[in-house]
Coordinates of C-alpha atoms and ligand atoms in Angstrom, one line a residue:
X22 CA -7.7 -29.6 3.6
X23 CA -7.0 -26.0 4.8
X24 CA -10.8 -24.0 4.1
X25 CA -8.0 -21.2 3.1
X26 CA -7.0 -23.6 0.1
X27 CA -10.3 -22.9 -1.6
X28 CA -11.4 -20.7 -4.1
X29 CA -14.8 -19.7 -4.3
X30 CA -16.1 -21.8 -7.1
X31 CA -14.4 -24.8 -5.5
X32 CA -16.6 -24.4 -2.8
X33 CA -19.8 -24.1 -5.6
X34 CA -18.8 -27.2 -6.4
X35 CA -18.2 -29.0 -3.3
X36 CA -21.6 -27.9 -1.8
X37 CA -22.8 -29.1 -4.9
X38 CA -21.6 -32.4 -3.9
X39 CA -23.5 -32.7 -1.6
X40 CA -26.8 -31.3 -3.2
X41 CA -26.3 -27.8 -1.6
X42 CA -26.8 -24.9 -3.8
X43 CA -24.5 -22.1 -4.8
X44 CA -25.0 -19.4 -2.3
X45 CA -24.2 -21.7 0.4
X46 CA -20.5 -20.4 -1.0
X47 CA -21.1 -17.2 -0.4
X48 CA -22.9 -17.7 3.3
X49 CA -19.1 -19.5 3.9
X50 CA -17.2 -16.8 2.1
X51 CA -19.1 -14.4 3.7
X52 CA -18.5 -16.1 7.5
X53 CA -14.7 -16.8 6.6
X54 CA -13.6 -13.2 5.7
X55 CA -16.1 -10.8 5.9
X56 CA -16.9 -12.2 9.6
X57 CA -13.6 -13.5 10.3
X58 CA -15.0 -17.1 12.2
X59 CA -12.3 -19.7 13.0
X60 CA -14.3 -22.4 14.0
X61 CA -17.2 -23.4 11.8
X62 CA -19.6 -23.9 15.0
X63 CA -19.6 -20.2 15.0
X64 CA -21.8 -20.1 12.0
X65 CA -25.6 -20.3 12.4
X66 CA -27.7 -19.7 9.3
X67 CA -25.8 -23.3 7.8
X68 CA -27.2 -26.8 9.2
X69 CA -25.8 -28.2 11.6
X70 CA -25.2 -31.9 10.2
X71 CA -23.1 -29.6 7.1
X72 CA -21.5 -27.8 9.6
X73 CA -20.5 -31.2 11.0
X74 CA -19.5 -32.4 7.4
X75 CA -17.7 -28.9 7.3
X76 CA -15.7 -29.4 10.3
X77 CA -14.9 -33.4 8.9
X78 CA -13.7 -32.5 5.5
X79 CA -11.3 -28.9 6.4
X80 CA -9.5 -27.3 9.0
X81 CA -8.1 -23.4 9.4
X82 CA -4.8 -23.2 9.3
X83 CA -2.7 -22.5 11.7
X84 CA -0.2 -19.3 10.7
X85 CA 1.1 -18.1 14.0
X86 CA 2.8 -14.6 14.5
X87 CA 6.4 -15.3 16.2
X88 CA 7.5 -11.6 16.1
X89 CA 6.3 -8.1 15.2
X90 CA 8.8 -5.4 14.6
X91 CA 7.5 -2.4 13.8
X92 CA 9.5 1.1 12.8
X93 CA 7.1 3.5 12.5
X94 CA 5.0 2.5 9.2
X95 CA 6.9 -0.9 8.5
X96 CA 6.0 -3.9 10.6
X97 CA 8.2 -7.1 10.2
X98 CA 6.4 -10.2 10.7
X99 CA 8.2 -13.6 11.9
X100 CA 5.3 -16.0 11.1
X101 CA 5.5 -19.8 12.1
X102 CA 3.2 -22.4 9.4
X103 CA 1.5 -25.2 10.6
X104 CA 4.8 -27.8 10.1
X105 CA 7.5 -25.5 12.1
X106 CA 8.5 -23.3 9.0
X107 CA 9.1 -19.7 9.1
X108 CA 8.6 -17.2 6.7
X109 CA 8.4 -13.3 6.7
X110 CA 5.6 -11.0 5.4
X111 CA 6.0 -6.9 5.7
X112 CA 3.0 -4.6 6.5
X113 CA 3.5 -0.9 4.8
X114 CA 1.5 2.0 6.0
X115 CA 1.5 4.3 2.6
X116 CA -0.8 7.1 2.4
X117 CA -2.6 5.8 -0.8
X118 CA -3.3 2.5 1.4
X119 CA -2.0 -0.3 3.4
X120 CA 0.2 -2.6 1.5
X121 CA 1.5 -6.2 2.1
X122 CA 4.6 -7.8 1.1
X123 CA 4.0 -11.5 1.5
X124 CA 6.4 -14.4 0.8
X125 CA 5.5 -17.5 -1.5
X126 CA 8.0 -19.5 -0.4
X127 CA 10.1 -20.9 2.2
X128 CA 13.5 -20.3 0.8
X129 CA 14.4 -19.7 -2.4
X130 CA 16.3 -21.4 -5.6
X131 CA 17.2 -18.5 -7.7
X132 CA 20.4 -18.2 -6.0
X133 CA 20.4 -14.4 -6.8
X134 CA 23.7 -13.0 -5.8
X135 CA 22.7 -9.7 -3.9
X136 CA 19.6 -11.2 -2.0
X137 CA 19.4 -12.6 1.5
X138 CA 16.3 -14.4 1.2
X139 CA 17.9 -17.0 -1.1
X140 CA 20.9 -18.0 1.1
X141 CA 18.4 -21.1 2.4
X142 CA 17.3 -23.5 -0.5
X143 CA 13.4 -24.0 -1.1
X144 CA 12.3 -26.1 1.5
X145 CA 9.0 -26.1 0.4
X146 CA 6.1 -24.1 -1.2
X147 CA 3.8 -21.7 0.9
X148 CA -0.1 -23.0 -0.4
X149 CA -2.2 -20.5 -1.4
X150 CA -4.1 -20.8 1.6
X151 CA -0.8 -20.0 3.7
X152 CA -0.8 -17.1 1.6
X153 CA -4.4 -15.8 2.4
X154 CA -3.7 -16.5 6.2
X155 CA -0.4 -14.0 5.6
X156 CA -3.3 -11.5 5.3
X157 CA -5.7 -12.3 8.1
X158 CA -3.2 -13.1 10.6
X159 CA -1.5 -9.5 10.3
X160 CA -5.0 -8.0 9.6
X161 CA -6.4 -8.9 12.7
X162 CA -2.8 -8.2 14.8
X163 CA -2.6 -4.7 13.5
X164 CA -7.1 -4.2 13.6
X165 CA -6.7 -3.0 9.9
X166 CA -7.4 -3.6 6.3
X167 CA -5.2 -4.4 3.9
X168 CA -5.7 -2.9 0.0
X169 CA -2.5 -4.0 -1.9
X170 CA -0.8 -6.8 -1.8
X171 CA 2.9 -7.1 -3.7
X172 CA 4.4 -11.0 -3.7
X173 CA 7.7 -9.6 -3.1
X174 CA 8.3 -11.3 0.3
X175 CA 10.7 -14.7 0.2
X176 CA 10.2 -16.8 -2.8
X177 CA 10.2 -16.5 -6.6
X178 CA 6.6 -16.7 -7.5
X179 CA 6.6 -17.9 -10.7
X180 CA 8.7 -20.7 -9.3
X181 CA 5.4 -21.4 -7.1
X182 CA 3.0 -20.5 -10.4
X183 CA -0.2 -22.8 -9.4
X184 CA -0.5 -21.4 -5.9
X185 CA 0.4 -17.3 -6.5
X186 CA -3.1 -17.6 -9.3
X187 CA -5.2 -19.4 -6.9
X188 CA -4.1 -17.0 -4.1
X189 CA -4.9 -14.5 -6.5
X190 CA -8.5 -15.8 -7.3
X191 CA -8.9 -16.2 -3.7
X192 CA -8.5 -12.5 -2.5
X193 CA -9.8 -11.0 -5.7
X194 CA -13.0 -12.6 -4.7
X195 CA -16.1 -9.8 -4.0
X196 CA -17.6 -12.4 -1.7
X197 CA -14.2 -12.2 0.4
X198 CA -11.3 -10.3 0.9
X199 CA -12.3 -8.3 -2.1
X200 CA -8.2 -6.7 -3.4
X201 CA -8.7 -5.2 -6.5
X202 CA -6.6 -6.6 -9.0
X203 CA -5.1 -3.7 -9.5
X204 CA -3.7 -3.4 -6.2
X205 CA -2.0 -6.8 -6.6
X206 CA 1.8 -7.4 -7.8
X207 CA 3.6 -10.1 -9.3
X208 CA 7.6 -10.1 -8.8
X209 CA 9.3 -12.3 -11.2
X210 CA 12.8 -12.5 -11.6
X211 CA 12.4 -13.9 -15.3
X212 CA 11.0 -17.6 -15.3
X213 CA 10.2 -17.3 -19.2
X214 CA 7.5 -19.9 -19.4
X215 CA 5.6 -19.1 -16.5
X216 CA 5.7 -15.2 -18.5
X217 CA 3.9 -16.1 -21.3
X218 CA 1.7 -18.2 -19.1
X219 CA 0.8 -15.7 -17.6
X220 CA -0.2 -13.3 -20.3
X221 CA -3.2 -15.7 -20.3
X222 CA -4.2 -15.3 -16.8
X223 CA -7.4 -14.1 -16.4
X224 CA -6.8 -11.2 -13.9
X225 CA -5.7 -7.7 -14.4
X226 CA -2.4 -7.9 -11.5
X227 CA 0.5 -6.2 -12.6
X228 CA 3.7 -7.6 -13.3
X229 CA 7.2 -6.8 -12.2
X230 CA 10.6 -7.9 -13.5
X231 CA 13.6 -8.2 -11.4
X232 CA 16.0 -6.9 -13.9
X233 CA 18.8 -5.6 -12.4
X234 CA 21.1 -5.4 -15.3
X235 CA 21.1 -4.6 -19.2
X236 CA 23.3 -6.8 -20.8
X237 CA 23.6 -11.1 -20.1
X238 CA 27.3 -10.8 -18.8
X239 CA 26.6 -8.5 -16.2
X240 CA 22.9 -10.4 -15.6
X241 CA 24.4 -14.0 -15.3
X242 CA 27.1 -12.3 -12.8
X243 CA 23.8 -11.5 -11.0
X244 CA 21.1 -13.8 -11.2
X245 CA 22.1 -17.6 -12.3
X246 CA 17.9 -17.5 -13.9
X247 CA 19.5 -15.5 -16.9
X248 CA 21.4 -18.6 -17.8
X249 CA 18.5 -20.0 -18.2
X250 CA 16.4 -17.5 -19.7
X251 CA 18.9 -15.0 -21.2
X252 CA 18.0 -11.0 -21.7
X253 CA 16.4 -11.8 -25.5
X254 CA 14.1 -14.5 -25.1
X255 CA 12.8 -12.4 -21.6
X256 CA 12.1 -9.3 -23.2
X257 CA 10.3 -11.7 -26.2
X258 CA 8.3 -12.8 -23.3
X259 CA 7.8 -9.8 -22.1
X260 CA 6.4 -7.7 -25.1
X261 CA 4.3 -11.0 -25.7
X262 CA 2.6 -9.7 -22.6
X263 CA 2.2 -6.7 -23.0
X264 CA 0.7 -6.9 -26.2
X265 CA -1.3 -9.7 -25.0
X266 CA -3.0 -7.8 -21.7
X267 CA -2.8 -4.5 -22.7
X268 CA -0.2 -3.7 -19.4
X269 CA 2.3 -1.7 -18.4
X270 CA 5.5 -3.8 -16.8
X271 CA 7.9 -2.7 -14.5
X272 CA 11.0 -3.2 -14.7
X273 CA 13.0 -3.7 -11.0
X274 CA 16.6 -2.1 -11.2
X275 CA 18.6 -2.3 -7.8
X276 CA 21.3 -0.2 -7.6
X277 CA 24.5 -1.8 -6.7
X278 CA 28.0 0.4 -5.9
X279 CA 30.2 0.4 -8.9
X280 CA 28.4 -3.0 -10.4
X281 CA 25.4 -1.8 -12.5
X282 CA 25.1 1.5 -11.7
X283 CA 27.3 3.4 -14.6
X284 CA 26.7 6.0 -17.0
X285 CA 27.0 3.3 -19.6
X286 CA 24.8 0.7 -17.9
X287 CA 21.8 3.4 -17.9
X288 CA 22.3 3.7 -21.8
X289 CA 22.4 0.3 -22.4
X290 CA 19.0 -0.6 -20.4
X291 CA 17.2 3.0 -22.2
X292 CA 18.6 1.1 -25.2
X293 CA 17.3 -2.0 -24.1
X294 CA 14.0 -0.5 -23.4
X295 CA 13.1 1.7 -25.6
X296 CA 9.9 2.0 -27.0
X297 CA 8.5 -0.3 -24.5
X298 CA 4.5 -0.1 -22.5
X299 CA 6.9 -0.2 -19.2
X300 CA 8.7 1.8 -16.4
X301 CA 11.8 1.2 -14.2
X302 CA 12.2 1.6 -10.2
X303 CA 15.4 2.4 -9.0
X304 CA 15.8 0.4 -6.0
X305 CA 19.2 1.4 -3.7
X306 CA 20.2 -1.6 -2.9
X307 CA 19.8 -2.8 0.8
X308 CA 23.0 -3.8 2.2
X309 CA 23.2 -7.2 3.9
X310 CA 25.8 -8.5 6.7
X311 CA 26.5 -11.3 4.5
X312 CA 26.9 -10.5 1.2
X313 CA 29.7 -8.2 0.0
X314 CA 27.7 -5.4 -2.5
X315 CA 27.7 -1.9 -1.6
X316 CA 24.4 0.3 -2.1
X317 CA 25.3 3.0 -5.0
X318 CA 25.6 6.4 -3.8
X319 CA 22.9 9.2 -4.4
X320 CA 24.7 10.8 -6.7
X321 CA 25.4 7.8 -8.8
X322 CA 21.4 7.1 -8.7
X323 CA 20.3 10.5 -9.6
X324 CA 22.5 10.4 -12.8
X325 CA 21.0 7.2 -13.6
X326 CA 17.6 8.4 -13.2
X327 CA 18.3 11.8 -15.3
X328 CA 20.3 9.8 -18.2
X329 CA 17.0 6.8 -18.4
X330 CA 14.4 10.3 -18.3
X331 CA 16.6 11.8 -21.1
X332 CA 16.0 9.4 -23.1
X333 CA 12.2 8.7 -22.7
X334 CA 12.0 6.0 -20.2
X335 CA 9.8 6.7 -17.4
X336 CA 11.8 5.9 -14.2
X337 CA 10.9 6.2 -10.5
X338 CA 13.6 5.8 -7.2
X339 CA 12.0 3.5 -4.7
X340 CA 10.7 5.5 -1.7
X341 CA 12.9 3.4 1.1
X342 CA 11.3 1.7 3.8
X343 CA 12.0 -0.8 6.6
X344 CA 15.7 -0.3 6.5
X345 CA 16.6 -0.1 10.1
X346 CA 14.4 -3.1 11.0
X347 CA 16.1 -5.6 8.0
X348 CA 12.0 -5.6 6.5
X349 CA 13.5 -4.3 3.2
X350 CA 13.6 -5.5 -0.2
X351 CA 16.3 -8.7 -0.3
X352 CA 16.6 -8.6 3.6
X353 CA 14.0 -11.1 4.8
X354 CA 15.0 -14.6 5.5
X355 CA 13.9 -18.3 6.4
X356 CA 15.3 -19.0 9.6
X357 CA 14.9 -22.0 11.7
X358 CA 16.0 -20.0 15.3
X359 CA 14.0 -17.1 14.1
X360 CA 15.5 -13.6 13.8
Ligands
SAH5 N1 11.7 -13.6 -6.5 C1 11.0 -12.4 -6.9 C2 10.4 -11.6 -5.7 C3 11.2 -11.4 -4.5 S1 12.4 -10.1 -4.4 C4 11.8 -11.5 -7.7 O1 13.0 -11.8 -7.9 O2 11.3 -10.5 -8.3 C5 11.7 -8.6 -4.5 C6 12.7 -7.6 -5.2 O3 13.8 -7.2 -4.2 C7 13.4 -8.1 -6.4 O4 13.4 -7.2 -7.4 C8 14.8 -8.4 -5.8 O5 15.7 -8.5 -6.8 C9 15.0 -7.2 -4.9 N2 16.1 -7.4 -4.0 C10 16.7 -8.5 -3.6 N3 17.7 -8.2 -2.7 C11 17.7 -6.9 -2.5 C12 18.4 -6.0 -1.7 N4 19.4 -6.4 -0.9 N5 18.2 -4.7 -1.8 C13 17.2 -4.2 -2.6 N6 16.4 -5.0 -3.4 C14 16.7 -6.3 -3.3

């Protein structure tokens, strides 16, 4: 098994199989990410017949960095898994911090209309310890420290649900990478069950919806997961968790030319919204070579933005970033010949 793969209480227990105490997890934490070892002969204060039984029972994973693009404070990241795989993950220099955009899976089945990254089916989860490596690997490559982390990359999350939480235990640990919970999103582009699921997880990430439109004809045109899950039994789901955890959602609007980005359209989602613990980001759409939709003009966004603020809903415009190197929202791919 990947020593990535495990939280910190499944190493409690496994050290307890073999009649070691607790801290032991901690020494191991402490040597995997606070030290940074990839070999466990590097580690000394541990016994050398458990380092033996160490080395036996896990292995560190092997993430590998293909290609670095980097345009000024966006790097693009071609990484390669252990079995061939690619995925992408995008490192953002913001003033408040350094954020990380990682992907959760290689491909994607939502089939959303606008986005690149689902134009190759799932081919398989990324593990949650694939997930932590995201981080090291790109850590160590750029000598930094990462403090946010948005699962935004390739991949519907929720689609993925058992290895996003254990990914999220893992980081959130004090013993190890230690990213506050509040510096971790959650993208969702509406996977009902997996919602209100989630209103029961026991970590204080925020949430994001992938909205993108305010009314089912205009969503199913969109995103084939609103004929699953249509606009009323998501925003059921959704006030469940808010009232449940107390949160504030966001709600993911991309703006596409002439599609969704109407004086009406902005009524209908203030309509849609009102009243509701939650904000909306305005993201311009990032044109693609391959698909057909047209990013809405400036004008057409600031209107949007002015009619959603007159009528109470807090709104922001995504800040844009990583454009010119195709590291933007709905531009990062699996490839199999890289980029
Ligand atoms: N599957 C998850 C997370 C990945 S996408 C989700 O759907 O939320 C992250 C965000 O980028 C989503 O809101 C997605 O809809 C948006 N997006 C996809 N393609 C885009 C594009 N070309 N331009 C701008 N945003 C895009």
């Amino acid at each position: 098994m990947n020593i990535y793969d495990m939280t910190y209480d499944d190493l409690v227990d496994y050290f307890k199989t073999i009649n070691l105490k607790s801290y032991r997890a901690k020494q191991l934490y402490d040597w995997l990410y606070v030290k940074r070892i990839n070999n466990f002969k590097d580690i000394t204060n541990i016994k050398k017949e458990i380092i033996e039984k160490l080395d036996n029972d896990y292995y560190f994973g092997k993430i590998e960095i293909v290609k670095r693009e980097s345009d000024e404070l966006v790097h693009k990241y071609l990484l390669k898994l252990g079995d061939g795989n690619t995925i992408e993950a995008v490192l953002m220099e913001h003033d408040y911090g350094k954020s990380l955009c990682i992907s959760s899976e290689v491909g994607c089945n939502m089939g959303c209309k606008f986005c690149e990254s689902g134009r190759i089916k799932k081919i398989r989860d990324v593990t949650a310890g694939e997930m932590v490596e995201e981080i090291l690997v790109i850590e160590k490559d750029l000598k930094i420290r990462i403090s946010h982390i948005v699962i935004m990359g390739i991949g519907e999350p929720f689609d993925n649900y058992n290895n996003i939480c254990k990914f999220i235990e893992i980081v959130n640990n004090s013993n190890g990478i230690n990213i506050g919970s509040r510096h971790i999103t959650v993208s969702t582009c509406g996977i009902v069950p997996k919602i209100y699921e989630f209103s029961k997880f026991p970590y204080q990430v925020n949430l994001a919806i992938s909205l993108h439109a305010p009314n089912d004809k205009l969503r199913n045109s969109l995103m084939p997961i609103n004929k699953a899950y249509n606009l009323k039994e998501l925003m059921e789901s959704i006030d469940y968790y808010i009232k449940e955890t107390n949160r504030r959602v966001t709600f993911e609007y991309i703006m596409l030319s002439d599609i969704n980005d109407t004086y009406e359209c902005a009524m209908e989602l203030a309509r849609l919204l009102k009243g509701k613990n939650c904000y909306v980001n305005l993201i311009p759409y990032n044109e693609t070579e391959n698909i057909g939709y047209k990013r809405s003009s400036k004008e057409k966004i600031l209107k949007f933005y002015d009619t959603l603020k007159k009528n109470n809903i807090s709104v922001t415009i995504r800040r844009e970033f990583g454009s010119r190197i195709s590291a933007a929202c709905g531009q990062l791919k699996t490839t199999k010949e890289g980029l």
